[in-house]
Coordinates of N, CA and C in Angstrom, one line a residue:
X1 N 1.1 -8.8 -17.2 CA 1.0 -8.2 -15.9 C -0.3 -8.8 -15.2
X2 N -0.1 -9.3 -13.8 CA -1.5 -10.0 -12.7 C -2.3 -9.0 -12.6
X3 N -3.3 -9.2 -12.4 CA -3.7 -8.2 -11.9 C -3.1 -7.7 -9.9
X4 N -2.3 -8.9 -9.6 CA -1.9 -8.3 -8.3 C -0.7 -7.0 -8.6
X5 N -0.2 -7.1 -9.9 CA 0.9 -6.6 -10.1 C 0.5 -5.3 -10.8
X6 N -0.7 -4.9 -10.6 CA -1.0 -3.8 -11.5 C -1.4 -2.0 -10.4
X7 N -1.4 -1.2 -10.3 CA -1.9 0.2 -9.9 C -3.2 0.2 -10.0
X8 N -4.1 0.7 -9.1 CA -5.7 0.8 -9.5 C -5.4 2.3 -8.8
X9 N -6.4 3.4 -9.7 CA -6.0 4.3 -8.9 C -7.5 4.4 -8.2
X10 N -7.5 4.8 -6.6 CA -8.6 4.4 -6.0 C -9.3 5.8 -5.3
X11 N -8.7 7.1 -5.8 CA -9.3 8.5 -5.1 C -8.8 9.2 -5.2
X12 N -9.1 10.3 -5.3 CA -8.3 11.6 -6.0 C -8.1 12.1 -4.1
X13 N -6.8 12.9 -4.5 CA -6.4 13.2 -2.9 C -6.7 14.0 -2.2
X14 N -8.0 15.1 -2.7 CA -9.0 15.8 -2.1 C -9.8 15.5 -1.3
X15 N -10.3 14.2 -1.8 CA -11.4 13.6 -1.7 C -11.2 12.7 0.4
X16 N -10.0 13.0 0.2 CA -9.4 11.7 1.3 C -8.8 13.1 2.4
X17 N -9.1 14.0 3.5 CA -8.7 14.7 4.2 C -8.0 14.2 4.9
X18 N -7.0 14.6 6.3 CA -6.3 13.9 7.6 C -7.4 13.8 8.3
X19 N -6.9 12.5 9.2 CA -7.8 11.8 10.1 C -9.2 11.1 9.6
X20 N -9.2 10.7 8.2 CA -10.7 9.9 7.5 C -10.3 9.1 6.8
X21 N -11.1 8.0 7.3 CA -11.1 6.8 6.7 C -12.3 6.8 5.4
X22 N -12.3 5.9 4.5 CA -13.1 5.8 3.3 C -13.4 4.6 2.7
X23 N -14.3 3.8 2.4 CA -14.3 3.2 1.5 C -13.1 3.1 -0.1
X24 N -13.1 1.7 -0.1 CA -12.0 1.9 -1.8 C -11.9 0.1 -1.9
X25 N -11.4 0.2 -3.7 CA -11.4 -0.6 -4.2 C -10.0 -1.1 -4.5
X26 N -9.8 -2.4 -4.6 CA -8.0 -2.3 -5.6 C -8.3 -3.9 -6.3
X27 N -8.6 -3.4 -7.4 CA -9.3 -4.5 -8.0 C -11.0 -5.0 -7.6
X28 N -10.8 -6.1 -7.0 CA -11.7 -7.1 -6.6 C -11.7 -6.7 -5.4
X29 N -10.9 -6.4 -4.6 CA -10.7 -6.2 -3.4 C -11.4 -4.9 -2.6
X30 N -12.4 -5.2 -1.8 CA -12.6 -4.1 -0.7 C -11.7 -3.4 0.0
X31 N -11.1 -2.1 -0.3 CA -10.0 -1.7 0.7 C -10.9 -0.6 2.5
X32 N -10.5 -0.5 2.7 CA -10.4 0.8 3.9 C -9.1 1.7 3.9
X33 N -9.3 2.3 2.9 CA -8.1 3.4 2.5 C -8.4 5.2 4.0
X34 N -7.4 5.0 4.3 CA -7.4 6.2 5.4 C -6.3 7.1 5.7
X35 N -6.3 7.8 6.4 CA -5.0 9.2 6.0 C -5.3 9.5 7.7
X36 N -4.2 9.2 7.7 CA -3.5 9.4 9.4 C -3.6 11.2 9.5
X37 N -3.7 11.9 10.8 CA -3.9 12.5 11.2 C -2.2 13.6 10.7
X38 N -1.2 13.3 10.4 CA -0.3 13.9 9.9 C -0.1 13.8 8.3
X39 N -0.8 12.9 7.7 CA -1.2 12.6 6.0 C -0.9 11.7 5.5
X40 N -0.5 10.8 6.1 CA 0.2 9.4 5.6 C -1.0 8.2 5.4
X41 N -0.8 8.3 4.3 CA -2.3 7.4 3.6 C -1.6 5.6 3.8
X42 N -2.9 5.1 4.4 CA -2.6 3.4 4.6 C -3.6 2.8 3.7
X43 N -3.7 1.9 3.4 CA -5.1 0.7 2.7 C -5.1 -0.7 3.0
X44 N -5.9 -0.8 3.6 CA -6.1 -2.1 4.4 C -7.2 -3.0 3.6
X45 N -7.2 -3.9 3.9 CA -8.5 -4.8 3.8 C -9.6 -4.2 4.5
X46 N -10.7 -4.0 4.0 CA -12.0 -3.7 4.8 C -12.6 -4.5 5.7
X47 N -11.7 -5.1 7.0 CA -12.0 -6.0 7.6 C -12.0 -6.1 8.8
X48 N -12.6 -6.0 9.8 CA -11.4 -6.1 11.1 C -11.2 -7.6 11.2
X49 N -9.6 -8.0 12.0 CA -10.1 -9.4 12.2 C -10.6 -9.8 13.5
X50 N -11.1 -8.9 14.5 CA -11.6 -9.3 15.6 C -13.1 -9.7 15.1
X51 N -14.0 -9.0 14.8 CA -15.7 -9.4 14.6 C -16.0 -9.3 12.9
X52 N -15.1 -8.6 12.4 CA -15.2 -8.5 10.8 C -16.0 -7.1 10.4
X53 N -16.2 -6.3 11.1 CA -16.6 -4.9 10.8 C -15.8 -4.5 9.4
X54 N -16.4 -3.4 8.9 CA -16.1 -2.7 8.0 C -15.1 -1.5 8.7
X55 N -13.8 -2.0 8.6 CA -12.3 -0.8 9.0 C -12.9 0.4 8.4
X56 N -13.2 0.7 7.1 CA -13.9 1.9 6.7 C -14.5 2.8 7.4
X57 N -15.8 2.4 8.2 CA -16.4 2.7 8.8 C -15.5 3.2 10.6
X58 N -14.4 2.9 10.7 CA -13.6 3.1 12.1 C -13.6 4.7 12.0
X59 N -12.4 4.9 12.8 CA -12.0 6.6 13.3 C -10.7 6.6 13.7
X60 N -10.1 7.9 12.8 CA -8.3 7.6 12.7 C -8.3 8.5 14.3
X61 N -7.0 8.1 14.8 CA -6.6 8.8 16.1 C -5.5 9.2 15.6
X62 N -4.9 10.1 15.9 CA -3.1 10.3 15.3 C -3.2 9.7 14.6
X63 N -2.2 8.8 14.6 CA -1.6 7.7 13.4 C -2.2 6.2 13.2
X64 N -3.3 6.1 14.1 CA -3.4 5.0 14.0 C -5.1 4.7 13.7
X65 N -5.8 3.6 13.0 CA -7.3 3.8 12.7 C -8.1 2.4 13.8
X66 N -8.9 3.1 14.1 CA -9.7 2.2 15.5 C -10.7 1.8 14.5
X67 N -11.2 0.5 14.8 CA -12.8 -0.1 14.5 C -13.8 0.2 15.4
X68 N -14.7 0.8 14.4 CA -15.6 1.2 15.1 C -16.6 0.6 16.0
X69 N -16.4 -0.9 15.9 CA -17.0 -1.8 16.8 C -16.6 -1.8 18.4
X70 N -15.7 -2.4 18.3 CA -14.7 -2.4 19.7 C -13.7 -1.7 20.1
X71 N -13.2 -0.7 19.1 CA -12.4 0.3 19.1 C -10.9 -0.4 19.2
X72 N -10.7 -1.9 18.5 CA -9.3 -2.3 18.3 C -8.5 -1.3 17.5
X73 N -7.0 -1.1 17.9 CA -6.2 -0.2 17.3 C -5.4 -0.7 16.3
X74 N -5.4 0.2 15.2 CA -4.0 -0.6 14.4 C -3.3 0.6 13.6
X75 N -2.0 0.3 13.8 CA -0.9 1.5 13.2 C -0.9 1.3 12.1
X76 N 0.1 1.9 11.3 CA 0.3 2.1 9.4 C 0.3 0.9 9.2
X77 N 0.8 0.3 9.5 CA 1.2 -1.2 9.3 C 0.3 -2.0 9.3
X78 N -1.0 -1.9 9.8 CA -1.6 -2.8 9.9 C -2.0 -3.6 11.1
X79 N -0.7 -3.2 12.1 CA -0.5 -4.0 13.5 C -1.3 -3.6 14.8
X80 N -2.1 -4.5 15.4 CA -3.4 -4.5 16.6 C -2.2 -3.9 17.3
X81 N -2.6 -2.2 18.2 CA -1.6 -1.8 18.9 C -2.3 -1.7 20.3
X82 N -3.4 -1.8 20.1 CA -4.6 -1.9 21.5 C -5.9 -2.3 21.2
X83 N -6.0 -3.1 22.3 CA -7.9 -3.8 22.7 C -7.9 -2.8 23.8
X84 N -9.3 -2.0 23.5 CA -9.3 -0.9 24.6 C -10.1 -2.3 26.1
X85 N -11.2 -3.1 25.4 CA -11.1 -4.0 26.7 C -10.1 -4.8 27.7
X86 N -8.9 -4.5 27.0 CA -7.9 -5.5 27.8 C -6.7 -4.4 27.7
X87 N -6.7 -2.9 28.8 CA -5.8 -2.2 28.7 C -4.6 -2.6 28.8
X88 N -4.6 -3.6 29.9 CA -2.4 -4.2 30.2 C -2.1 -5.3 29.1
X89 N -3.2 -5.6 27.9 CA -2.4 -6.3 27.1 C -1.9 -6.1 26.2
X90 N -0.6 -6.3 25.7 CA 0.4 -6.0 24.8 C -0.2 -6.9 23.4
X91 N -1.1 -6.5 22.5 CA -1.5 -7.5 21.5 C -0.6 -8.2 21.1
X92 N -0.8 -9.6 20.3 CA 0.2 -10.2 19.6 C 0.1 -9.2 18.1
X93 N 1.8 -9.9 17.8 CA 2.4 -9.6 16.6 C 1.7 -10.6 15.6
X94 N 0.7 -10.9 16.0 CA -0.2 -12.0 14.7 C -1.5 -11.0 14.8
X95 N -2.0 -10.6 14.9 CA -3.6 -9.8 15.3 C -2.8 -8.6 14.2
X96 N -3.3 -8.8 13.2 CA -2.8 -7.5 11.7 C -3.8 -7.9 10.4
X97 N -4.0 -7.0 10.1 CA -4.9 -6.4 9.0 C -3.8 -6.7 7.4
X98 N -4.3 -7.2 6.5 CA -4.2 -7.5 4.9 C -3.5 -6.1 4.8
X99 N -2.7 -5.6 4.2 CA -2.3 -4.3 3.9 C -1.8 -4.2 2.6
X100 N -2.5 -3.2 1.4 CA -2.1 -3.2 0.2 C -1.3 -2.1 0.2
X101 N -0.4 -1.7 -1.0 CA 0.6 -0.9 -1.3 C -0.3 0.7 -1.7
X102 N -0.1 1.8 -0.8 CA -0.8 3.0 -0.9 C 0.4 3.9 -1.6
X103 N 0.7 4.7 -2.3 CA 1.2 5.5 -3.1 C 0.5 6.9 -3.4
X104 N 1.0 7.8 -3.2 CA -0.6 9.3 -3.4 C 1.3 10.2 -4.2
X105 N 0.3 10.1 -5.5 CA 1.5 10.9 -6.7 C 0.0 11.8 -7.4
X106 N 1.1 12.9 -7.5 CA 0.0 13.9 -8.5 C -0.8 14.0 -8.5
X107 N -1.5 14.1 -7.1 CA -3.4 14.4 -6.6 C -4.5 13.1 -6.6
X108 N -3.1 12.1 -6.9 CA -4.5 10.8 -6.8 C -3.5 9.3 -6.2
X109 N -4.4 8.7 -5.4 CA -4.3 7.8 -4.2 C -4.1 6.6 -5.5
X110 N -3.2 6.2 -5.6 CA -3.0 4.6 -6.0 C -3.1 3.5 -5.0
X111 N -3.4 2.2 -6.0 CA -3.1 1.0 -4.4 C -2.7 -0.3 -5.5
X112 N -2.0 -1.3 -5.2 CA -1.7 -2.2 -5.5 C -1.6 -3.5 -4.5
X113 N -1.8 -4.5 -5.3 CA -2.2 -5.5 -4.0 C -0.9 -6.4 -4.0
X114 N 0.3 -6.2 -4.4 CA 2.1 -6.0 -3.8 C 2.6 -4.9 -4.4
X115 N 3.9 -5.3 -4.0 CA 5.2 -3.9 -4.3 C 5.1 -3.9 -5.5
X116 N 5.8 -3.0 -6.1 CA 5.4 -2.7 -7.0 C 6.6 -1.7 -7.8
X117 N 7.8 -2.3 -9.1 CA 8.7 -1.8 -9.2 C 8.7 -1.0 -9.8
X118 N 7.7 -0.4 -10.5 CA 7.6 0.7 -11.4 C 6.5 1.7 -10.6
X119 N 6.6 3.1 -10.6 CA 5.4 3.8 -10.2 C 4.4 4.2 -11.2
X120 N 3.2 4.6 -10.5 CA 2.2 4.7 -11.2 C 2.6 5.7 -12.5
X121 N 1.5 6.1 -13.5 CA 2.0 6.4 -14.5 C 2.4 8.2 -14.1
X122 N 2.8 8.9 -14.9 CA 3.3 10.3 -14.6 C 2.0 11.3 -15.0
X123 N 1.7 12.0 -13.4 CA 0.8 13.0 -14.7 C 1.1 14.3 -14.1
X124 N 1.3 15.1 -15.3 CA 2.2 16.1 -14.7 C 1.7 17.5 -15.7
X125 N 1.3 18.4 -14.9 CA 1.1 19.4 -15.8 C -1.0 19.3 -15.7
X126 N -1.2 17.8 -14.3 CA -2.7 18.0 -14.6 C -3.5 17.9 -13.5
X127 N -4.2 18.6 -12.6 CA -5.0 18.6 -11.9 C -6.2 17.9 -11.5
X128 N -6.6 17.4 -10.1 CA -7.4 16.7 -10.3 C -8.9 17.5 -10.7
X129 N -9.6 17.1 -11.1 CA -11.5 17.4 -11.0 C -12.7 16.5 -10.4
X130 N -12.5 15.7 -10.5 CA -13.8 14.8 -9.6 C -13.6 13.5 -10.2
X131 N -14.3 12.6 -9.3 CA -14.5 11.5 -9.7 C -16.2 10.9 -9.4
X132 N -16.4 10.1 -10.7 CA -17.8 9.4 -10.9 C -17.7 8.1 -10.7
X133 N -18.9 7.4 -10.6 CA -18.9 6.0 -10.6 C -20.1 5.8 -11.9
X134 N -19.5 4.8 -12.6 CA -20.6 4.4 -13.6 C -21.3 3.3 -13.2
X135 N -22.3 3.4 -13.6 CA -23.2 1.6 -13.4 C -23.1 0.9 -14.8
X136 N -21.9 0.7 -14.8 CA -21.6 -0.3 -16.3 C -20.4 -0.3 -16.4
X137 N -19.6 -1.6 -17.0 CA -18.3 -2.1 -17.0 C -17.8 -1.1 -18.3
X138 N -17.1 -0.4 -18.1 CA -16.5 0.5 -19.8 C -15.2 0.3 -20.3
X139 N -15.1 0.2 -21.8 CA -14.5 -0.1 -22.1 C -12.8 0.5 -22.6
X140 N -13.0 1.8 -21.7 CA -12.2 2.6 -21.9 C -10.8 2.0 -21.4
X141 N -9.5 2.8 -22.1 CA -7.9 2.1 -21.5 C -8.1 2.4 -20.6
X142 N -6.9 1.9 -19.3 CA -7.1 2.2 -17.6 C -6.7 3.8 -17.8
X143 N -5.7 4.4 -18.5 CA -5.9 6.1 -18.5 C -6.3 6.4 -20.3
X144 N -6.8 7.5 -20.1 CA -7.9 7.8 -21.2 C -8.1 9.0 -21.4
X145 N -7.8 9.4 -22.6 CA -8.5 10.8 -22.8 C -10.0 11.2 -23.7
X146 N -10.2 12.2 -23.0 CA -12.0 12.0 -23.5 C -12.5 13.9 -23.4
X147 N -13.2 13.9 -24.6 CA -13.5 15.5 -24.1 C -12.3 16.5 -23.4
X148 N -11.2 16.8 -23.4 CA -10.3 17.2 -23.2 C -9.7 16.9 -21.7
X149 N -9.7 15.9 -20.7 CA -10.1 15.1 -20.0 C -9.0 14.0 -19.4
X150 N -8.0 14.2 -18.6 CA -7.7 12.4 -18.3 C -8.4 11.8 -17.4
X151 N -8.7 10.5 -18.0 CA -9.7 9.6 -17.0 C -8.8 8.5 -16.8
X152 N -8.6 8.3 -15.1 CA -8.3 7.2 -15.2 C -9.7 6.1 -14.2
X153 N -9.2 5.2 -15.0 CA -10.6 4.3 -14.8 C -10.4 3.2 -13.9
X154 N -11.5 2.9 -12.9 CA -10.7 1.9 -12.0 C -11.6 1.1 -12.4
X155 N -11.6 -0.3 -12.6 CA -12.5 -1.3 -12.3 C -13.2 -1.8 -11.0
X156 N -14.3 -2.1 -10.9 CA -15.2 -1.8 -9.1 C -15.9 -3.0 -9.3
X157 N -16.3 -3.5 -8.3 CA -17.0 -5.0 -8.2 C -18.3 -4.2 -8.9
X158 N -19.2 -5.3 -9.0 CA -20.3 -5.7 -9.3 C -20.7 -4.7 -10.9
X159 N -20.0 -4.8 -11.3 CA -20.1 -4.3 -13.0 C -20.0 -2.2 -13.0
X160 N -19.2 -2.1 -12.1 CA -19.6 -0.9 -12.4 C -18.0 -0.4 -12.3
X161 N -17.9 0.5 -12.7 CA -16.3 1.8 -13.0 C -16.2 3.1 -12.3
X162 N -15.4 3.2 -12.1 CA -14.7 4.4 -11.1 C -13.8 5.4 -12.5
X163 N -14.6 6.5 -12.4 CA -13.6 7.5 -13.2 C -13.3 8.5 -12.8
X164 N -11.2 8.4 -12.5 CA -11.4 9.7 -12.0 C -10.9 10.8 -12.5
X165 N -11.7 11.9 -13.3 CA -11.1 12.9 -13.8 C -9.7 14.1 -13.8
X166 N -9.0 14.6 -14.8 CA -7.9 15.3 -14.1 C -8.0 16.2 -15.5
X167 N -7.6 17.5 -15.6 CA -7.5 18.3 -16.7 C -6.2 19.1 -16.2
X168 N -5.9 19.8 -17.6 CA -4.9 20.3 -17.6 C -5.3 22.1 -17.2
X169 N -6.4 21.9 -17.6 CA -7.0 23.7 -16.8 C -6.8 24.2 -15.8
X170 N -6.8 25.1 -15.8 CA -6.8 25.9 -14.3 C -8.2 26.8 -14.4
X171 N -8.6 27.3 -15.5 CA -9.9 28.5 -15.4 C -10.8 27.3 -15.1
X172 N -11.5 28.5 -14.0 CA -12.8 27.8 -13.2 C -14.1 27.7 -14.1
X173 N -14.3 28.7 -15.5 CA -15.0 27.9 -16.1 C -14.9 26.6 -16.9
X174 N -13.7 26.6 -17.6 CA -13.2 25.7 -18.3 C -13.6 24.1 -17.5
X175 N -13.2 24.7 -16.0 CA -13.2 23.5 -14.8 C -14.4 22.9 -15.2
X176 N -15.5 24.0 -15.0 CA -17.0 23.4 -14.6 C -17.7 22.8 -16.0
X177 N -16.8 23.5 -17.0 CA -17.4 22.9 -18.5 C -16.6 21.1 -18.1
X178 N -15.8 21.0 -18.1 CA -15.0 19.9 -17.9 C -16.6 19.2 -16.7
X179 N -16.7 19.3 -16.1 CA -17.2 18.4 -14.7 C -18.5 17.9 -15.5
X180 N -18.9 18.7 -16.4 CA -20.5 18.6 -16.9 C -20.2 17.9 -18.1
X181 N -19.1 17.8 -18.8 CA -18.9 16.7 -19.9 C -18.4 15.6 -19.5
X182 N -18.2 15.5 -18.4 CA -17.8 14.3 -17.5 C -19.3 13.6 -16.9
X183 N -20.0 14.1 -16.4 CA -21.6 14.0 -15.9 C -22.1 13.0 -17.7
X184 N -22.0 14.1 -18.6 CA -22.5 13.4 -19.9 C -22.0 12.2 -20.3
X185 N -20.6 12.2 -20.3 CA -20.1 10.8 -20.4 C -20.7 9.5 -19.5
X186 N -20.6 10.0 -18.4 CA -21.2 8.6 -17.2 C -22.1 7.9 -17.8
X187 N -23.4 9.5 -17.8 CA -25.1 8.9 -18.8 C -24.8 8.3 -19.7
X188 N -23.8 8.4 -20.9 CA -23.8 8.1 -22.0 C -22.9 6.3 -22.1
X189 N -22.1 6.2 -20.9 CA -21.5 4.6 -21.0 C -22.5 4.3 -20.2
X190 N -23.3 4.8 -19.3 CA -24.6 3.7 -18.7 C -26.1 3.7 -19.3
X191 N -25.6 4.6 -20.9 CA -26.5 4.1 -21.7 C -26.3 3.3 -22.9
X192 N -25.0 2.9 -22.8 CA -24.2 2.2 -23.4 C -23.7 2.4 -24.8
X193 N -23.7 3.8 -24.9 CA -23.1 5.2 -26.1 C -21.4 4.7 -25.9
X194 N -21.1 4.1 -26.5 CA -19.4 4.8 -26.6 C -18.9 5.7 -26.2
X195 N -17.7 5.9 -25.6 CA -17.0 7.3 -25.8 C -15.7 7.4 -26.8

């Protein structure tokens, strides 16, 4: 399997409210992962192609997410729907944004950079808890159990990992024990302790 051909899971679905845009990863790849004002999650390239802004950094309107520079428009798709400078022009069908494959199963935002004939893996019976970023490449499987724990782990540019936790608990202490052996693991792969 390519890695274009693979699931990165890129945010637990808490994390991503309606109408906000966010930083995210899919692979190698900088995304602008964002959630339309009715909940329909898109992931773009973090790009605009007018000046090259960070889409991330834009502001969703209804359905559609503006750059924060110029305030160019683009729908789910990807497609320039307005230049607020040039109100009577109908953009071209070429003025569109990179768009990777967004999927949101079981409390957490997948992305893939094509279609993709199988869906992400099944997690069922487990809730999300948070997610960490480590400062070190780990060597964990992409899902992982750990301390009673599923991690799934995303790979993030510059040597560092994305873990995002899910347990099968529901008691809120159990929760908070879970969040704090999660804290210890981070320290412990970015002190380069095994898990």
């Amino acid at each position: 399997m390519t890695d274009a051909a693979r699931w990165y899971p890129a945010a637990l679905s808490d994390d991503l409210p309606n109408a906000v845009a966010m930083p995210a990863c899919c692979g190698d790849a900088e995304v602008a992962l964002w959630r339309s004002a009715t909940g329909k999650v898109a992931a773009w390239e973090d790009r605009c192609p007018h000046r090259g802004m960070r889409l991330s950094h834009g502001f969703v309107r209804g359905e559609m997410l503006s750059c924060i520079y110029h305030g160019w428009r683009y729908d789910q798709t990807g497609t320039c729907q307005k230049i607020p400078a040039h109100p009577g022009l109908e953009p071209p069908a070429s003025i569109k944004v990179r768009s990777f494959t967004a999927l949101e199963q079981d409390g957490v935002i997948w992305l893939s950079e094509g279609e993709m004939a199988e869906p992400p893996p099944p997690l069922t019976g487990l809730t999300p808890l948070r997610s960490v970023t480590v400062d070190a490449i780990t060597v964990l499987d992409p899902v992982s159990e750990v301390d009673g724990m599923t991690l799934l782990v995303q790979p993030l540019p510059g040597g560092r990992t994305g873990l995002h936790a899910l347990t099968a608990s529901t008691d809120p202490g159990e929760r908070k024990a879970a969040s704090r052996r999660l804290e210890v693991l981070r320290r412990d792969l970015e002190a380069g302790v095994a898990a």
